[in-house]
Amino acid sequence: MAETELQTMDPRGSIIASEKPAQINVQAGSTPSVDNHHESQNGEEEQTAVQTFDQNVEEQQKQQKQSEAVLKNENFLGGTDNPVFAVNEETSLMERIIPPVTYIDFLPQFLLASESKQEAPTYARFGTLVEQANQWLQGNQEYTVWKCETVIFKLKTDESLNIDETLYSESAFGINKYIMGLRLWLIPRPSEAIPVCQIGVATWLPGQRTVIAADNSPHANPVSYHMKTRDFINAINKSIMKKPLPGTIMNCETVVFRVSCDRTDGVSIDSEQTCWAELGRNSTAFVHGLRVFYVRGKAEYTQIGYHDQEPSMETRAMQTVVKFGPFKDTVKKMGTWLKSQKDIRVVNLQSINVQLHAENLVMTIDSSSMGYKENPSLDARYAKVLRTYYVTTTKSDNLPYQSVQLSTRLFIPVRIMDKEFESFSKTMQRVIKWFEHTKLPPFGVETVQYLASIMSYGSVVQENKSDVVINRSNGRHFLTTVRFYFPSEFTEPPPEISPEVTDADATAWGCNIS
């Protein structure tokens, strides 16, 4: 068995970036196989071995001993000073004190430095993050995966990274470099009798048949982002009916791939690439892909569906000026739609920014568009659309979401001063306390980057606003927040139970309801 490599973790389980954060490589237990689901353009199919739940008993015992050794390490998960992850030798695996919901981030391994300032360094491909995650889950069996999420972080000018920082800036004319990671949203594993969760992933792009290359070799293929979302999903469903994913779908997400390009350039994307550079003075193409995470096991014959709920619009006659309704109203409308649905299982709720266009002096929202471009010399306006992904289930007369009263809450990092905000892990401490008090079961979650008005007084985020204007001719700041969705209404906990904040932030929760 390979020697376990430990990394310093923050108090809520996300990996702390070191001086070379790209070299983070979480390893716990033996290395599971990477599940690459691949369908090549010439029709040839390749598969790698898929790890099943029926593992060798002796190997499981070895992994268990190694897991316990890892958990006792002072530098793991915040060490013994962290009560949330406290370890007691006299307690069983399931009796350890763990939060009702938490997270852990996985970053790709650094491979090669960039050759010029305009190029991005090379990192390991996205499929390796799934391998890391499965190793970690084998070594930390008190957790199980609730949701998986693709997250994007911005590199600093020296190409270093601190994934716990919540505010980042984008240059209007300089070089912006980004790295893609994998975030697992974790909940306590209900029983030791339930198999340890092992995940797989598949990614589709419009106009491409390739899902994930089995050889993990870098290659970018042309995409057709003029394709409509419904046609895109229908094509995927035809593919998975012929060759089902080897497991049960956990969640689906729209991943926005970004490419720096000239106005007349075609767009090619490598869905496995985890680091890229954008030149501020060039146009940027945004292409929507679909990423599906699943729990490895028996193949499930199912279909993927989605429903988009657009915000209400108020347009004045003969003008392109549009006023949008608040996002909380969009959530309520989605809840009304859910109540009448049957034969579906909701797998994700996700807010998506859709670029607005004016045709004949009429502003329109086209959420079925698979992509768009931003011109550095023009403003771009977006509307926030709420998308529900679901999979079909056995036909019945039941309405599984009839009693759901869909609600949402945005958790915003506390502003300490000017451009200084509390860390994401500190915000998650508030989230955990909030869940412990309300006892609410989460229905959905997403990490959201909001355009931040740094010069404004008080909150820099308009969390209930359904539209935003991006001015590419100026530098801009974005604040990382986390939004949860719930199956019922809720009452806010008293401020005094919130974790401590600085004297400058007496608002306690440091976040608003939307």
Coordinates of C-alpha atoms in Angstrom, one line a residue:
M1 CA 0.0 0.0 0.0
A2 CA 1.3 3.4 -1.0
E3 CA 2.4 5.7 1.8
T4 CA -0.2 8.2 2.8
E5 CA 0.6 11.8 2.0
L6 CA -1.0 14.3 4.4
Q7 CA -2.0 17.9 3.8
T8 CA -2.8 20.7 6.2
M9 CA -6.6 21.1 6.4
D10 CA -8.7 24.1 7.5
P11 CA -11.2 23.8 10.4
R12 CA -14.0 22.7 8.2
G13 CA -12.2 20.3 6.0
S14 CA -11.2 22.2 2.9
I15 CA -7.6 21.8 1.8
I16 CA -5.4 24.8 2.8
A17 CA -3.3 26.1 -0.1
S18 CA 0.4 26.0 0.6
E19 CA 3.2 28.0 -1.1
K20 CA 2.7 25.6 -4.1
P21 CA -1.1 24.9 -3.8
A22 CA -1.1 23.1 -7.1
Q23 CA 0.9 20.3 -5.5
I24 CA -1.9 19.4 -3.1
N25 CA -2.6 15.7 -3.5
V26 CA -4.9 14.2 -0.9
Q27 CA -4.3 10.5 -0.5
A28 CA -6.0 8.2 2.0
G29 CA -6.1 4.5 1.7
S30 CA -5.2 2.6 -1.5
T31 CA -5.6 4.2 -4.9
P32 CA -8.9 3.4 -6.5
S33 CA -9.3 3.2 -10.3
V34 CA -10.2 6.3 -12.2
D35 CA -13.7 6.0 -13.8
N36 CA -13.5 7.5 -17.3
H37 CA -16.6 7.3 -19.3
H38 CA -15.6 7.8 -23.0
E39 CA -17.4 7.8 -26.3
S40 CA -15.0 8.7 -29.2
Q41 CA -16.0 10.6 -32.3
N42 CA -15.4 7.6 -34.6
G43 CA -17.7 5.4 -32.5
E44 CA -15.0 3.4 -30.8
E45 CA -15.5 3.0 -27.1
E46 CA -12.9 2.6 -24.3
Q47 CA -13.6 1.9 -20.7
T48 CA -11.4 1.7 -17.6
A49 CA -12.0 -0.5 -14.7
V50 CA -14.8 0.7 -12.4
Q51 CA -14.3 0.1 -8.7
T52 CA -17.3 -1.6 -7.2
F53 CA -18.5 -1.7 -3.6
D54 CA -17.5 -5.3 -3.3
Q55 CA -14.0 -4.8 -2.2
N56 CA -11.7 -7.3 -0.6
V57 CA -12.4 -7.5 3.2
E58 CA -8.7 -7.6 4.1
E59 CA -8.1 -4.4 2.0
Q60 CA -11.0 -2.7 3.8
Q61 CA -9.5 -3.5 7.2
K62 CA -6.1 -2.1 6.1
Q63 CA -7.8 1.1 4.9
Q64 CA -9.7 1.4 8.2
K65 CA -6.5 1.3 10.2
Q66 CA -4.9 3.8 7.9
S67 CA -7.9 6.0 8.2
E68 CA -7.8 6.0 12.0
A69 CA -4.1 6.9 11.9
V70 CA -4.7 9.8 9.5
L71 CA -7.5 11.1 11.7
K72 CA -5.3 11.2 14.8
N73 CA -2.7 13.3 13.0
E74 CA -2.4 16.8 14.5
N75 CA -2.4 18.5 11.1
F76 CA -5.4 16.7 9.7
L77 CA -8.8 18.4 9.6
G78 CA -7.6 21.1 12.0
G79 CA -6.1 18.8 14.6
T80 CA -7.3 18.1 18.1
D81 CA -8.2 21.7 18.7
N82 CA -11.1 21.4 16.3
P83 CA -14.2 20.1 18.2
V84 CA -16.2 19.5 15.1
F85 CA -13.7 16.8 13.9
A86 CA -12.7 15.6 17.4
V87 CA -11.5 12.0 17.6
N88 CA -11.9 9.8 20.6
E89 CA -10.3 6.4 20.6
E90 CA -13.1 5.0 22.7
T91 CA -15.9 6.0 20.3
S92 CA -16.8 4.2 17.1
L93 CA -16.5 5.6 13.6
M94 CA -20.1 6.7 13.6
E95 CA -20.0 8.3 17.0
R96 CA -17.5 11.0 16.2
I97 CA -18.7 14.5 16.4
I98 CA -19.2 15.7 12.8
P99 CA -21.2 18.6 11.4
P100 CA -24.6 18.2 9.7
V101 CA -23.1 19.5 6.5
T102 CA -19.6 20.5 5.5
Y103 CA -17.3 20.4 2.5
I104 CA -13.8 19.5 1.2
D105 CA -12.0 20.9 -1.8
F106 CA -9.7 19.0 -4.1
L107 CA -7.2 20.7 -6.4
P108 CA -5.3 19.3 -9.4
Q109 CA -1.6 18.6 -9.0
F110 CA 0.9 21.1 -10.5
L111 CA 2.8 19.7 -13.5
L112 CA 4.5 22.4 -15.5
A113 CA 5.2 26.1 -15.1
S114 CA 3.9 28.5 -17.7
E115 CA 6.3 29.5 -20.5
S116 CA 5.1 33.1 -20.7
K117 CA 3.0 35.5 -18.7
Q118 CA 0.1 35.1 -21.2
E119 CA 0.0 31.3 -20.7
A120 CA -1.3 29.3 -17.8
P121 CA 0.7 26.7 -15.9
T122 CA -0.2 23.1 -16.5
Y123 CA -2.1 21.1 -13.9
A124 CA -3.4 17.5 -13.8
R125 CA -6.7 16.9 -15.5
F126 CA -10.1 17.0 -13.9
G127 CA -10.5 13.2 -13.7
T128 CA -7.6 13.0 -11.2
L129 CA -9.7 15.0 -8.7
V130 CA -12.3 12.2 -8.7
E131 CA -9.5 9.7 -7.9
Q132 CA -8.3 11.9 -5.0
A133 CA -11.9 12.3 -3.7
N134 CA -12.5 8.5 -3.7
Q135 CA -9.2 7.9 -1.9
W136 CA -10.3 10.5 0.8
L137 CA -13.8 9.0 1.1
Q138 CA -12.2 5.5 1.7
G139 CA -10.1 6.9 4.5
N140 CA -12.9 9.0 6.1
Q141 CA -15.8 6.7 6.2
E142 CA -17.9 8.6 8.7
Y143 CA -18.8 10.9 5.8
T144 CA -20.8 10.4 2.7
V145 CA -21.2 12.6 -0.3
W146 CA -24.4 14.6 -0.6
K147 CA -23.4 16.8 -3.6
C148 CA -20.4 17.3 -5.9
E149 CA -19.7 20.7 -7.4
T150 CA -17.1 22.1 -9.9
V151 CA -15.5 25.2 -8.3
I152 CA -13.3 27.8 -9.9
F153 CA -10.6 29.8 -8.2
K154 CA -8.5 32.7 -9.5
L155 CA -4.7 32.5 -9.3
K156 CA -2.8 35.5 -8.0
T157 CA -0.4 37.4 -10.2
D158 CA 2.5 35.2 -9.0
E159 CA 0.3 32.1 -9.8
S160 CA -0.1 31.2 -6.1
L161 CA -3.5 30.4 -4.7
N162 CA -5.4 30.7 -1.4
I163 CA -8.7 28.9 -1.9
D164 CA -10.0 30.1 1.5
E165 CA -10.0 33.8 0.4
T166 CA -13.5 34.9 -0.7
L167 CA -12.7 38.1 -2.6
Y168 CA -10.8 38.2 -5.9
S169 CA -10.3 40.7 -8.7
E170 CA -10.3 40.5 -12.5
S171 CA -8.1 42.7 -14.6
A172 CA -9.7 44.7 -17.4
F173 CA -6.7 44.6 -19.7
G174 CA -4.2 42.3 -18.0
I175 CA -3.9 38.5 -17.7
N176 CA -6.4 36.6 -15.5
K177 CA -5.6 32.9 -14.7
Y178 CA -8.0 30.4 -13.2
I179 CA -7.9 26.9 -11.8
M180 CA -10.8 24.4 -11.6
G181 CA -11.3 22.2 -8.5
L182 CA -13.8 19.7 -7.1
R183 CA -15.9 20.4 -4.0
L184 CA -17.6 17.7 -2.2
W185 CA -20.5 18.6 0.1
L186 CA -20.5 16.1 2.9
I187 CA -23.1 14.8 5.4
P188 CA -22.7 12.2 8.1
R189 CA -22.8 8.6 6.8
P190 CA -26.1 7.3 8.3
S191 CA -24.8 3.8 9.0
E192 CA -21.7 1.6 8.7
A193 CA -23.9 -0.9 6.8
I194 CA -24.1 1.6 3.9
P195 CA -21.3 1.1 1.4
V196 CA -18.6 3.8 1.3
C197 CA -19.5 6.2 -1.4
Q198 CA -17.3 6.1 -4.6
I199 CA -18.1 8.7 -7.3
G200 CA -17.7 8.9 -11.0
V201 CA -18.0 11.8 -13.4
A202 CA -19.0 12.4 -17.1
T203 CA -18.8 15.7 -19.0
W204 CA -20.5 16.7 -22.2
L205 CA -20.0 19.8 -24.4
P206 CA -22.3 21.0 -27.2
G207 CA -21.4 19.6 -30.5
Q208 CA -19.0 17.0 -29.1
R209 CA -19.6 13.4 -28.5
T210 CA -16.5 13.0 -26.2
V211 CA -17.3 12.7 -22.6
I212 CA -14.0 12.2 -20.8
A213 CA -10.9 10.9 -22.6
A214 CA -9.9 7.5 -21.4
D215 CA -6.2 8.3 -21.9
N216 CA -6.5 11.7 -20.2
S217 CA -4.4 13.2 -22.9
P218 CA -4.8 17.0 -23.4
H219 CA -6.9 17.9 -26.5
A220 CA -9.4 20.6 -27.3
N221 CA -12.2 20.1 -29.7
P222 CA -14.4 22.6 -31.5
V223 CA -17.8 23.3 -29.9
S224 CA -21.1 24.6 -31.2
Y225 CA -22.5 26.8 -28.5
H226 CA -25.3 27.9 -30.8
M227 CA -27.0 24.6 -30.0
K228 CA -30.1 24.8 -27.8
T229 CA -30.1 23.3 -24.3
R230 CA -33.1 21.1 -24.9
D231 CA -31.4 19.6 -28.1
F232 CA -28.2 19.2 -26.1
I233 CA -29.9 17.3 -23.2
N234 CA -31.9 15.1 -25.7
A235 CA -28.7 14.1 -27.4
I236 CA -27.1 13.2 -24.1
N237 CA -30.2 11.1 -23.2
K238 CA -29.9 9.1 -26.4
S239 CA -26.3 8.4 -25.6
I240 CA -26.9 7.2 -22.0
M241 CA -29.8 5.0 -23.1
K242 CA -27.4 3.2 -25.4
K243 CA -24.7 3.1 -22.8
P244 CA -25.9 3.9 -19.3
L245 CA -23.6 5.5 -16.8
P246 CA -22.1 2.8 -14.4
G247 CA -24.0 4.0 -11.3
T248 CA -26.8 6.2 -9.9
I249 CA -26.8 9.9 -10.9
M250 CA -26.1 12.0 -7.8
N251 CA -26.3 15.4 -9.4
C252 CA -26.0 17.3 -12.7
E253 CA -24.6 20.8 -13.1
T254 CA -24.1 23.3 -15.8
V255 CA -20.3 24.1 -16.0
V256 CA -19.4 27.3 -17.7
F257 CA -16.2 26.9 -19.7
R258 CA -14.4 30.1 -20.5
V259 CA -12.1 30.7 -23.5
S260 CA -10.2 33.9 -24.4
C261 CA -10.6 34.5 -28.1
D262 CA -10.7 37.1 -30.9
R263 CA -14.1 38.2 -32.0
T264 CA -13.9 36.1 -35.2
D265 CA -12.3 33.0 -33.6
G266 CA -14.0 29.7 -33.4
V267 CA -14.1 28.1 -30.0
S268 CA -12.4 24.9 -29.0
I269 CA -12.6 23.5 -25.4
D270 CA -10.9 20.7 -23.5
S271 CA -13.4 19.8 -20.8
E272 CA -10.6 18.1 -18.8
Q273 CA -8.3 21.1 -18.6
T274 CA -8.1 22.5 -15.1
C275 CA -6.1 25.7 -15.6
W276 CA -6.3 28.5 -18.2
A277 CA -5.5 32.1 -18.9
E278 CA -7.7 34.9 -20.2
L279 CA -6.4 38.1 -21.8
G280 CA -8.5 41.0 -20.5
R281 CA -8.3 43.0 -23.8
N282 CA -9.6 40.0 -25.8
S283 CA -13.2 38.8 -26.0
T284 CA -14.1 35.9 -23.8
A285 CA -16.4 33.0 -24.9
F286 CA -18.6 31.3 -22.3
V287 CA -19.8 27.8 -23.2
H288 CA -22.2 25.8 -21.2
G289 CA -21.4 22.1 -20.7
L290 CA -23.1 19.4 -18.6
R291 CA -21.2 17.5 -15.9
V292 CA -22.9 14.6 -14.2
F293 CA -21.6 13.0 -11.0
Y294 CA -22.8 9.6 -10.1
V295 CA -22.4 7.0 -7.3
R296 CA -20.6 4.0 -8.8
G297 CA -22.6 0.8 -8.8
K298 CA -25.3 -0.8 -10.9
A299 CA -26.1 1.0 -14.2
E300 CA -29.3 2.9 -14.0
Y301 CA -31.5 3.4 -17.0
T302 CA -32.9 6.9 -16.6
Q303 CA -33.3 10.2 -18.5
I304 CA -32.0 13.7 -17.5
G305 CA -34.4 16.6 -17.5
Y306 CA -34.3 20.2 -16.5
H307 CA -36.7 23.1 -15.9
D308 CA -35.7 26.8 -16.1
Q309 CA -37.5 29.4 -14.0
E310 CA -36.9 32.9 -15.4
P311 CA -37.3 36.1 -13.3
S312 CA -40.3 38.2 -13.9
M313 CA -39.8 41.2 -16.2
E314 CA -41.4 44.6 -16.5
T315 CA -40.6 46.3 -19.8
R316 CA -41.6 49.8 -20.7
A317 CA -43.1 50.4 -24.1
M318 CA -40.6 51.3 -26.8
Q319 CA -37.7 51.0 -24.4
T320 CA -35.1 48.4 -23.6
V321 CA -35.1 49.3 -20.0
V322 CA -36.2 46.2 -18.0
K323 CA -37.0 45.8 -14.4
F324 CA -36.6 42.3 -13.0
G325 CA -38.4 40.8 -10.0
P326 CA -36.4 39.6 -7.0
F327 CA -34.7 36.3 -7.0
K328 CA -36.7 35.1 -4.0
D329 CA -39.8 35.3 -6.2
T330 CA -38.1 33.1 -8.8
V331 CA -37.4 30.5 -6.1
K332 CA -41.1 30.6 -5.1
K333 CA -42.2 30.0 -8.7
M334 CA -39.8 27.1 -9.0
G335 CA -41.4 25.7 -5.8
T336 CA -44.9 26.0 -7.4
W337 CA -43.6 24.1 -10.4
L338 CA -42.1 21.3 -8.2
K339 CA -45.4 20.7 -6.4
S340 CA -47.1 19.5 -9.6
Q341 CA -44.3 17.2 -10.8
K342 CA -44.3 13.4 -10.6
D343 CA -42.0 10.6 -11.7
I344 CA -38.9 12.7 -11.1
R345 CA -36.1 12.9 -8.6
V346 CA -34.5 16.4 -8.2
V347 CA -30.7 16.2 -8.4
N348 CA -29.7 19.9 -8.4
L349 CA -30.8 23.5 -8.1
Q350 CA -28.5 26.0 -9.8
S351 CA -28.7 29.7 -10.6
I352 CA -27.3 30.5 -14.1
N353 CA -26.5 33.9 -15.5
V354 CA -28.1 34.3 -19.0
Q355 CA -26.9 37.1 -21.2
L356 CA -29.7 39.5 -22.3
H357 CA -30.2 40.6 -25.9
A358 CA -32.4 43.4 -27.3
E359 CA -34.3 42.6 -30.5
N360 CA -36.5 45.3 -32.0
L361 CA -36.2 47.3 -28.8
V362 CA -37.4 44.4 -26.8
M363 CA -35.1 42.8 -24.1
T364 CA -35.3 39.0 -24.1
I365 CA -34.1 36.1 -21.9
D366 CA -33.0 33.0 -23.8
S367 CA -32.1 30.5 -21.1
S368 CA -31.8 27.8 -23.8
S369 CA -28.7 29.4 -25.2
M370 CA -25.5 27.3 -24.7
G371 CA -23.1 30.1 -24.8
Y372 CA -22.2 33.7 -25.5
K373 CA -19.3 36.1 -25.8
E374 CA -18.2 39.2 -23.8
N375 CA -16.7 42.0 -25.8
P376 CA -14.1 44.0 -23.8
S377 CA -15.5 47.3 -25.2
L378 CA -19.2 46.7 -24.5
D379 CA -21.2 46.2 -21.3
A380 CA -22.9 42.8 -20.9
R381 CA -26.2 42.5 -18.9
Y382 CA -27.3 39.2 -17.4
A383 CA -30.4 37.8 -15.8
K384 CA -30.3 35.2 -13.1
V385 CA -32.3 32.0 -14.1
L386 CA -33.0 29.2 -11.6
R387 CA -32.4 25.8 -13.2
T388 CA -33.6 22.5 -11.7
Y389 CA -32.0 19.3 -12.9
Y390 CA -33.9 16.0 -12.4
V391 CA -33.9 12.4 -13.5
T392 CA -36.9 10.3 -14.3
T393 CA -38.2 7.6 -12.0
T394 CA -40.6 4.8 -12.1
K395 CA -44.1 6.0 -13.2
S396 CA -46.6 6.4 -10.4
D397 CA -49.4 8.7 -9.3
N398 CA -47.4 10.2 -6.4
L399 CA -46.3 13.8 -6.3
P400 CA -43.0 13.6 -4.4
Y401 CA -42.6 17.3 -3.9
Q402 CA -46.3 18.3 -3.3
S403 CA -45.5 19.4 0.3
V404 CA -42.3 21.2 -0.6
Q405 CA -42.2 25.0 0.3
L406 CA -39.0 25.9 -1.5
S407 CA -37.0 28.6 0.1
T408 CA -33.4 29.8 0.0
R409 CA -30.7 31.5 2.0
L410 CA -27.5 33.1 0.9
F411 CA -24.6 33.1 3.3
I412 CA -22.2 36.0 2.6
P413 CA -18.7 36.4 4.1
V414 CA -18.5 39.1 6.8
R415 CA -16.8 42.3 5.6
I416 CA -14.0 43.1 8.0
M417 CA -12.8 46.3 6.3
D418 CA -12.5 47.7 2.8
K419 CA -11.4 44.7 0.7
E420 CA -10.9 42.3 3.6
F421 CA -13.5 39.6 4.2
E422 CA -13.7 36.6 6.4
S423 CA -12.5 33.3 4.9
F424 CA -14.8 30.8 3.3
S425 CA -14.1 28.3 6.1
K426 CA -15.2 31.0 8.7
T427 CA -18.4 31.5 6.7
M428 CA -19.0 27.8 6.7
Q429 CA -18.7 27.8 10.5
R430 CA -21.7 30.1 10.5
V431 CA -23.4 27.8 8.1
I432 CA -22.8 24.8 10.4
K433 CA -24.1 26.7 13.5
W434 CA -27.1 27.8 11.5
F435 CA -27.9 24.2 10.5
E436 CA -27.4 22.9 14.0
H437 CA -29.9 25.4 15.4
T438 CA -32.6 25.2 12.7
K439 CA -32.4 21.4 12.1
L440 CA -33.4 22.1 8.5
P441 CA -32.6 19.4 5.9
P442 CA -30.8 20.9 2.9
F443 CA -32.5 20.6 -0.4
G444 CA -29.8 22.1 -2.6
V445 CA -26.5 24.0 -2.5
E446 CA -24.3 26.1 -4.8
T447 CA -21.2 28.2 -4.6
V448 CA -21.9 31.6 -6.2
Q449 CA -19.6 34.4 -7.2
Y450 CA -21.3 37.8 -6.9
L451 CA -20.1 41.0 -8.5
A452 CA -19.0 43.0 -5.5
S453 CA -19.5 46.8 -5.1
I454 CA -16.4 47.4 -3.0
M455 CA -17.0 51.2 -2.8
S456 CA -20.5 50.7 -1.3
Y457 CA -21.2 51.0 2.4
G458 CA -22.4 47.9 4.2
S459 CA -23.1 44.8 2.1
V460 CA -21.2 44.7 -1.2
V461 CA -23.6 42.1 -2.6
Q462 CA -27.2 42.6 -3.8
E463 CA -28.2 39.0 -3.2
N464 CA -31.8 39.4 -4.2
K465 CA -31.2 41.2 -7.4
S466 CA -32.0 39.2 -10.5
D467 CA -29.7 41.0 -13.0
V468 CA -26.2 42.3 -13.2
V469 CA -24.1 44.4 -15.6
I470 CA -20.5 43.5 -16.3
N471 CA -18.3 46.4 -17.5
R472 CA -15.3 44.8 -19.1
S473 CA -13.5 48.2 -19.6
N474 CA -13.0 48.4 -15.8
G475 CA -11.4 46.1 -13.3
R476 CA -14.0 44.3 -11.1
H477 CA -14.2 42.3 -7.8
F478 CA -16.2 39.1 -7.1
L479 CA -17.2 37.7 -3.7
T480 CA -17.6 34.0 -3.1
T481 CA -20.8 33.1 -1.3
V482 CA -22.7 29.9 -0.7
R483 CA -26.5 29.5 -1.3
F484 CA -28.6 26.8 0.2
Y485 CA -32.1 25.7 -0.8
F486 CA -34.6 24.2 1.7
P487 CA -37.8 22.2 1.4
S488 CA -39.6 24.5 3.8
E489 CA -39.7 28.0 5.2
F490 CA -37.5 28.7 8.2
T491 CA -37.1 31.1 11.2
E492 CA -33.7 32.8 11.6
P493 CA -31.7 31.7 14.7
P494 CA -30.9 34.4 17.3
P495 CA -27.7 36.3 16.5
E496 CA -26.1 35.4 19.8
I497 CA -25.5 31.8 18.8
S498 CA -23.4 32.8 15.8
P499 CA -19.6 32.2 16.0
E500 CA -17.6 35.2 17.1
V501 CA -17.1 38.0 14.7
T502 CA -14.8 41.1 15.0
D503 CA -16.1 44.2 16.8
A504 CA -16.4 45.9 13.4
D505 CA -19.0 43.3 12.3
A506 CA -21.7 43.3 15.0
T507 CA -24.3 41.9 12.5
A508 CA -23.3 38.5 13.9
W509 CA -24.6 36.3 11.0
G510 CA -23.0 38.5 8.4
C511 CA -25.4 37.4 5.7
N512 CA -28.8 38.1 4.5
I513 CA -32.0 36.2 3.6
S514 CA -33.0 36.2 0.0

